[in-house]
Coordinates of C-alpha atoms in Angstrom, one line a residue:
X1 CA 7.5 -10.3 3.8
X2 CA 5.3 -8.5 5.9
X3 CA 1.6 -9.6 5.9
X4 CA -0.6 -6.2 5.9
X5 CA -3.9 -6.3 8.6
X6 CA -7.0 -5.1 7.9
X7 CA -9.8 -6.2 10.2
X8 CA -12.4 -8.2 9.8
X9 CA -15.9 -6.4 9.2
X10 CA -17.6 -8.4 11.7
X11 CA -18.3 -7.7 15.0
X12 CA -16.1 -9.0 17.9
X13 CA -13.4 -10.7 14.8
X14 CA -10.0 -10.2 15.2
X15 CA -8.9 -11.9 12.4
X16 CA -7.2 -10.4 9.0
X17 CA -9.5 -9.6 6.4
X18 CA -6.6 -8.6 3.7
X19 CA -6.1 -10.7 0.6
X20 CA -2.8 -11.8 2.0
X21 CA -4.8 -13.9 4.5
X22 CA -7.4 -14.8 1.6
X23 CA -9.9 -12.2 2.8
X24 CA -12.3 -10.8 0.4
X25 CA -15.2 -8.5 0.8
X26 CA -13.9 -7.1 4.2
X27 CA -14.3 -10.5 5.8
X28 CA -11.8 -12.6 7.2
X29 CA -11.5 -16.6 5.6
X30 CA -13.4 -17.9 7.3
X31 CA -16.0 -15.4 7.5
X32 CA -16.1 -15.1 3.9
X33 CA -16.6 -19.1 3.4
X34 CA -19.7 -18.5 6.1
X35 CA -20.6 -15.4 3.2
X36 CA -20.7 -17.6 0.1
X37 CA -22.0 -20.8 1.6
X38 CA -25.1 -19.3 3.8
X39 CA -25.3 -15.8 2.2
X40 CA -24.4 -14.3 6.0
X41 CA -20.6 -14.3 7.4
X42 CA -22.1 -14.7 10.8
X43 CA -24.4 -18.1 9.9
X44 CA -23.8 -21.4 11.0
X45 CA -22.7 -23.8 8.5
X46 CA -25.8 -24.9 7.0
X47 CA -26.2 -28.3 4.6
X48 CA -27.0 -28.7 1.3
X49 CA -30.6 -30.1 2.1
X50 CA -30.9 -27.0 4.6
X51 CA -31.2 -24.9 0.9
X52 CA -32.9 -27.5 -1.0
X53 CA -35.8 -28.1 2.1
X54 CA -36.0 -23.7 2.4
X55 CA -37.1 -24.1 -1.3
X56 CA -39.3 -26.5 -1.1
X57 CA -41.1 -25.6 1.8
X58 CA -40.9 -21.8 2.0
X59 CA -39.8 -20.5 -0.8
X60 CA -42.3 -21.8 -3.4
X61 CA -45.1 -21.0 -1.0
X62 CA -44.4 -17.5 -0.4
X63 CA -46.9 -15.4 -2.3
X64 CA -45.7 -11.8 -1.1
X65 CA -45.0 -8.8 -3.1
X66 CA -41.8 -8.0 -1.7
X67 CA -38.6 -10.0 -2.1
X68 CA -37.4 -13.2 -0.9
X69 CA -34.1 -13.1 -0.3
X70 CA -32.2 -16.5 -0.4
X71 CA -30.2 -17.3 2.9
X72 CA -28.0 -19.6 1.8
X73 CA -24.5 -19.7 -0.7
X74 CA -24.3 -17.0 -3.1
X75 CA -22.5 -17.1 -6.7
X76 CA -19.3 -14.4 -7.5
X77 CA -22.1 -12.3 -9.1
X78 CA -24.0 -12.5 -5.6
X79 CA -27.1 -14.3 -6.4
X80 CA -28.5 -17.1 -5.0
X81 CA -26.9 -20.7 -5.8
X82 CA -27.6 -24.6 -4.2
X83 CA -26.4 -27.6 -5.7
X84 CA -28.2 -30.3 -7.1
X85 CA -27.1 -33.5 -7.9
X86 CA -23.5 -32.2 -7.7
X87 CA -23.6 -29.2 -9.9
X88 CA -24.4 -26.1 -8.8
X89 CA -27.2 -24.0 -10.3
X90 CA -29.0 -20.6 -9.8
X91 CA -31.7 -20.6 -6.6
X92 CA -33.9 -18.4 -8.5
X93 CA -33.8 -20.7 -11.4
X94 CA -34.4 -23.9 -9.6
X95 CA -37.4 -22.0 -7.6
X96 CA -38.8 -21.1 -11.4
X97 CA -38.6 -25.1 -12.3
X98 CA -40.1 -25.9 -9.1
X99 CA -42.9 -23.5 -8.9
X100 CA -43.5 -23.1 -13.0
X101 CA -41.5 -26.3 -14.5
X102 CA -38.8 -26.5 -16.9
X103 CA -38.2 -23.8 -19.2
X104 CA -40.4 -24.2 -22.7
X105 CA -36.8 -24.2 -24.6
X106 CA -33.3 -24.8 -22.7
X107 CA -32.3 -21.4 -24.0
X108 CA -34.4 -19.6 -21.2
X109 CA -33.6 -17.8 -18.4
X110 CA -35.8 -17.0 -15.0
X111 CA -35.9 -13.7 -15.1
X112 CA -36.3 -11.2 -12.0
X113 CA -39.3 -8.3 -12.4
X114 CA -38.3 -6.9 -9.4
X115 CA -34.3 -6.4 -10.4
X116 CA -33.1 -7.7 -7.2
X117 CA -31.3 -11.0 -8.7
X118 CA -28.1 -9.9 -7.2
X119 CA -29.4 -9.3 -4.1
X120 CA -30.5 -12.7 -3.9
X121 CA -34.3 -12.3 -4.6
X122 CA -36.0 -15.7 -5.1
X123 CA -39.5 -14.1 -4.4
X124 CA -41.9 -16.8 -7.2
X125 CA -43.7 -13.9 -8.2
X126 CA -41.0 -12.0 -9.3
X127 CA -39.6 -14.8 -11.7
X128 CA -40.7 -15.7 -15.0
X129 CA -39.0 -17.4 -18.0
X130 CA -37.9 -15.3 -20.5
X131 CA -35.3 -14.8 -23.6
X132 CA -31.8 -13.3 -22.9
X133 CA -32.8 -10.3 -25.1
X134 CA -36.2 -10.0 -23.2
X135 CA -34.0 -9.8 -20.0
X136 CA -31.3 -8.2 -21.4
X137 CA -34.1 -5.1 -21.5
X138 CA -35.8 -5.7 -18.0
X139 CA -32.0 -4.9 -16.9
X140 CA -31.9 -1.5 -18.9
X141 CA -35.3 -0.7 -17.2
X142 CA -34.3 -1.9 -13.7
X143 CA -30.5 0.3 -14.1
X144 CA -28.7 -3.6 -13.1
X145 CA -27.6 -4.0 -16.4
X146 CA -22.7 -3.7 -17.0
X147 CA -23.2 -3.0 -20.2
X148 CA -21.9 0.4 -22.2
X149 CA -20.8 3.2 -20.1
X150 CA -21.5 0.9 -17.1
X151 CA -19.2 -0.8 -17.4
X152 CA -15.7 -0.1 -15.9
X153 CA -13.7 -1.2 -19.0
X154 CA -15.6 1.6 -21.4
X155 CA -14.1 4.0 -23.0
X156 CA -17.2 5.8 -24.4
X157 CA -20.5 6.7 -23.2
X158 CA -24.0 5.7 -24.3
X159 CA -24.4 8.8 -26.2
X160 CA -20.7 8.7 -27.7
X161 CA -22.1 5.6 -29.4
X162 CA -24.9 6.4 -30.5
X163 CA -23.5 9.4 -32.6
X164 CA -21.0 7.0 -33.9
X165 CA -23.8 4.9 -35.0
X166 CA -25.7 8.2 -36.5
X167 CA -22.4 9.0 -38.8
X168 CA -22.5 5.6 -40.4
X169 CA -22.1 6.7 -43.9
X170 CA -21.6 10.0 -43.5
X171 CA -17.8 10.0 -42.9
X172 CA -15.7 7.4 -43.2
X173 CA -14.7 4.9 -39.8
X174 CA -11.0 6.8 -40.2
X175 CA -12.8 10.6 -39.8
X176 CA -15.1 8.9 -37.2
X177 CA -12.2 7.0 -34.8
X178 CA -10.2 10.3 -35.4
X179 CA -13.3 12.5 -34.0
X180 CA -13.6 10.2 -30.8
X181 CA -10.1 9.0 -30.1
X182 CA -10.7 5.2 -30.8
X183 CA -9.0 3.0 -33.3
X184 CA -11.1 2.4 -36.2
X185 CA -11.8 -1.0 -35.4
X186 CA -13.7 -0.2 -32.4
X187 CA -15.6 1.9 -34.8
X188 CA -16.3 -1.1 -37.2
X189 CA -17.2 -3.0 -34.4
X190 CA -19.6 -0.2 -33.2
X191 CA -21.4 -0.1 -36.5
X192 CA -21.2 -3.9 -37.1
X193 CA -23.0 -4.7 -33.3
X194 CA -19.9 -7.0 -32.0
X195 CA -19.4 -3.6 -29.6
X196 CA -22.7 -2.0 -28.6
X197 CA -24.9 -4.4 -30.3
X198 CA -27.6 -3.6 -27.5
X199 CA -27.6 -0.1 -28.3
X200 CA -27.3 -0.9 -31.8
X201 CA -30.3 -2.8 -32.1
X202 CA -32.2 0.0 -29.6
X203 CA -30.6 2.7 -32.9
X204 CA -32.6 0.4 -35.1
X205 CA -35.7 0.7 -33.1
X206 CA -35.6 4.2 -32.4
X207 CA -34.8 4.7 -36.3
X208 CA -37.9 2.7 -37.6
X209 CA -40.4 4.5 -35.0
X210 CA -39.1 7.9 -36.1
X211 CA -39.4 6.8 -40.0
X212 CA -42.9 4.8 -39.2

């Protein structure tokens, strides 16, 4: 079998970047190791107490405005990871526990104000903890949210759903699926909240401050 080439996408590499070779985001292996352990495909190979001492003596004393972007091994999702005691665990969240101590309940997440947690922001003043559904809607605001017509698997848009949700007892789910071209189990879904349930619950909202 031949073995397709595509370069490498950094400067001066010769080596095959192609999945064939186990190259992934336009770097080569090896670069791409460099990429999720540091956060750069051109870094040395840094410890684990390299990421652990940047937090405790930068990171948590950096009082800027802008971001702070972590320099170290990224997640698949491209935020900022370290390990601790052998498990690995979000850089933004362990620079929340650090700088503002454990969460109040287990349940809570540190949450970016800035947006930038998949570019790797670990900037203190831009974390806070908050619910899931609290930064479920700082993602809507910021635009960094997958969900709905976002995401790539969709089949409707936002407003396609929202006028299914607005027919909910006027026609039937059957008249409704047959309107949009879905099977009426996505509509049931739809109108349930197991599909959509963030919009659904925004419907809600919207209905009760037009009704108030």
């Amino acid at each position: 079998m031949n073995i397709r080439f595509k370069p490498c996408s950094v400067n001066d590499c010769a080596r095959n970047s192609h999945t064939d070779e186990k190259g992934c985001r336009g770097f080569c292996y090896p670069h791409y190791q460099r990429f999720m352990r540091n956060g750069d495909p051109e870094a040395g190979w840094a410890s684990p107490g390299d990421a652990i001492r940047f937090v405790h003596e930068s990171a948590v004393h950096y009082n800027g405005t802008d971001c702070l972007i972590w320099p170290f091994s990224r997640s698949g999702n491209n935020y900022g990871q370290l390990k601790i005691d052998g498990k690995h665990i979000g850089a933004h969240r362990y620079v929340c526990i650090v700088v503002y101590g454990e969460p109040p309940e287990p349940e809570l997440v540190a949450a970016h104000s800035c947006g930038n947690g998949h570019l790797g922001c670990v900037a203190p003043r831009h974390l806070s903890w908050k619910t899931q559904e609290e930064n479920s809607a700082d993602k809507l605001s910021h635009g960094t949210h997958n969900r709905g017509e976002r995401n790539a698997r969709a089949k409707l848009s936002n407003d396609q759903a929202r006028q299914i949700l607005s027919l909910k007892g006027s026609k039937t789910q059957k008249e409704i699926a047959l309107m949009f071209g879905i099977t009426h189990s996505t509509v049931s879904e739809i109108h349930r909240g197991t599909k959509w349930g963030w919009l659904n619950s925004l419907y809600r909202k919207e209905k009760e401050v037009g009704n108030g």
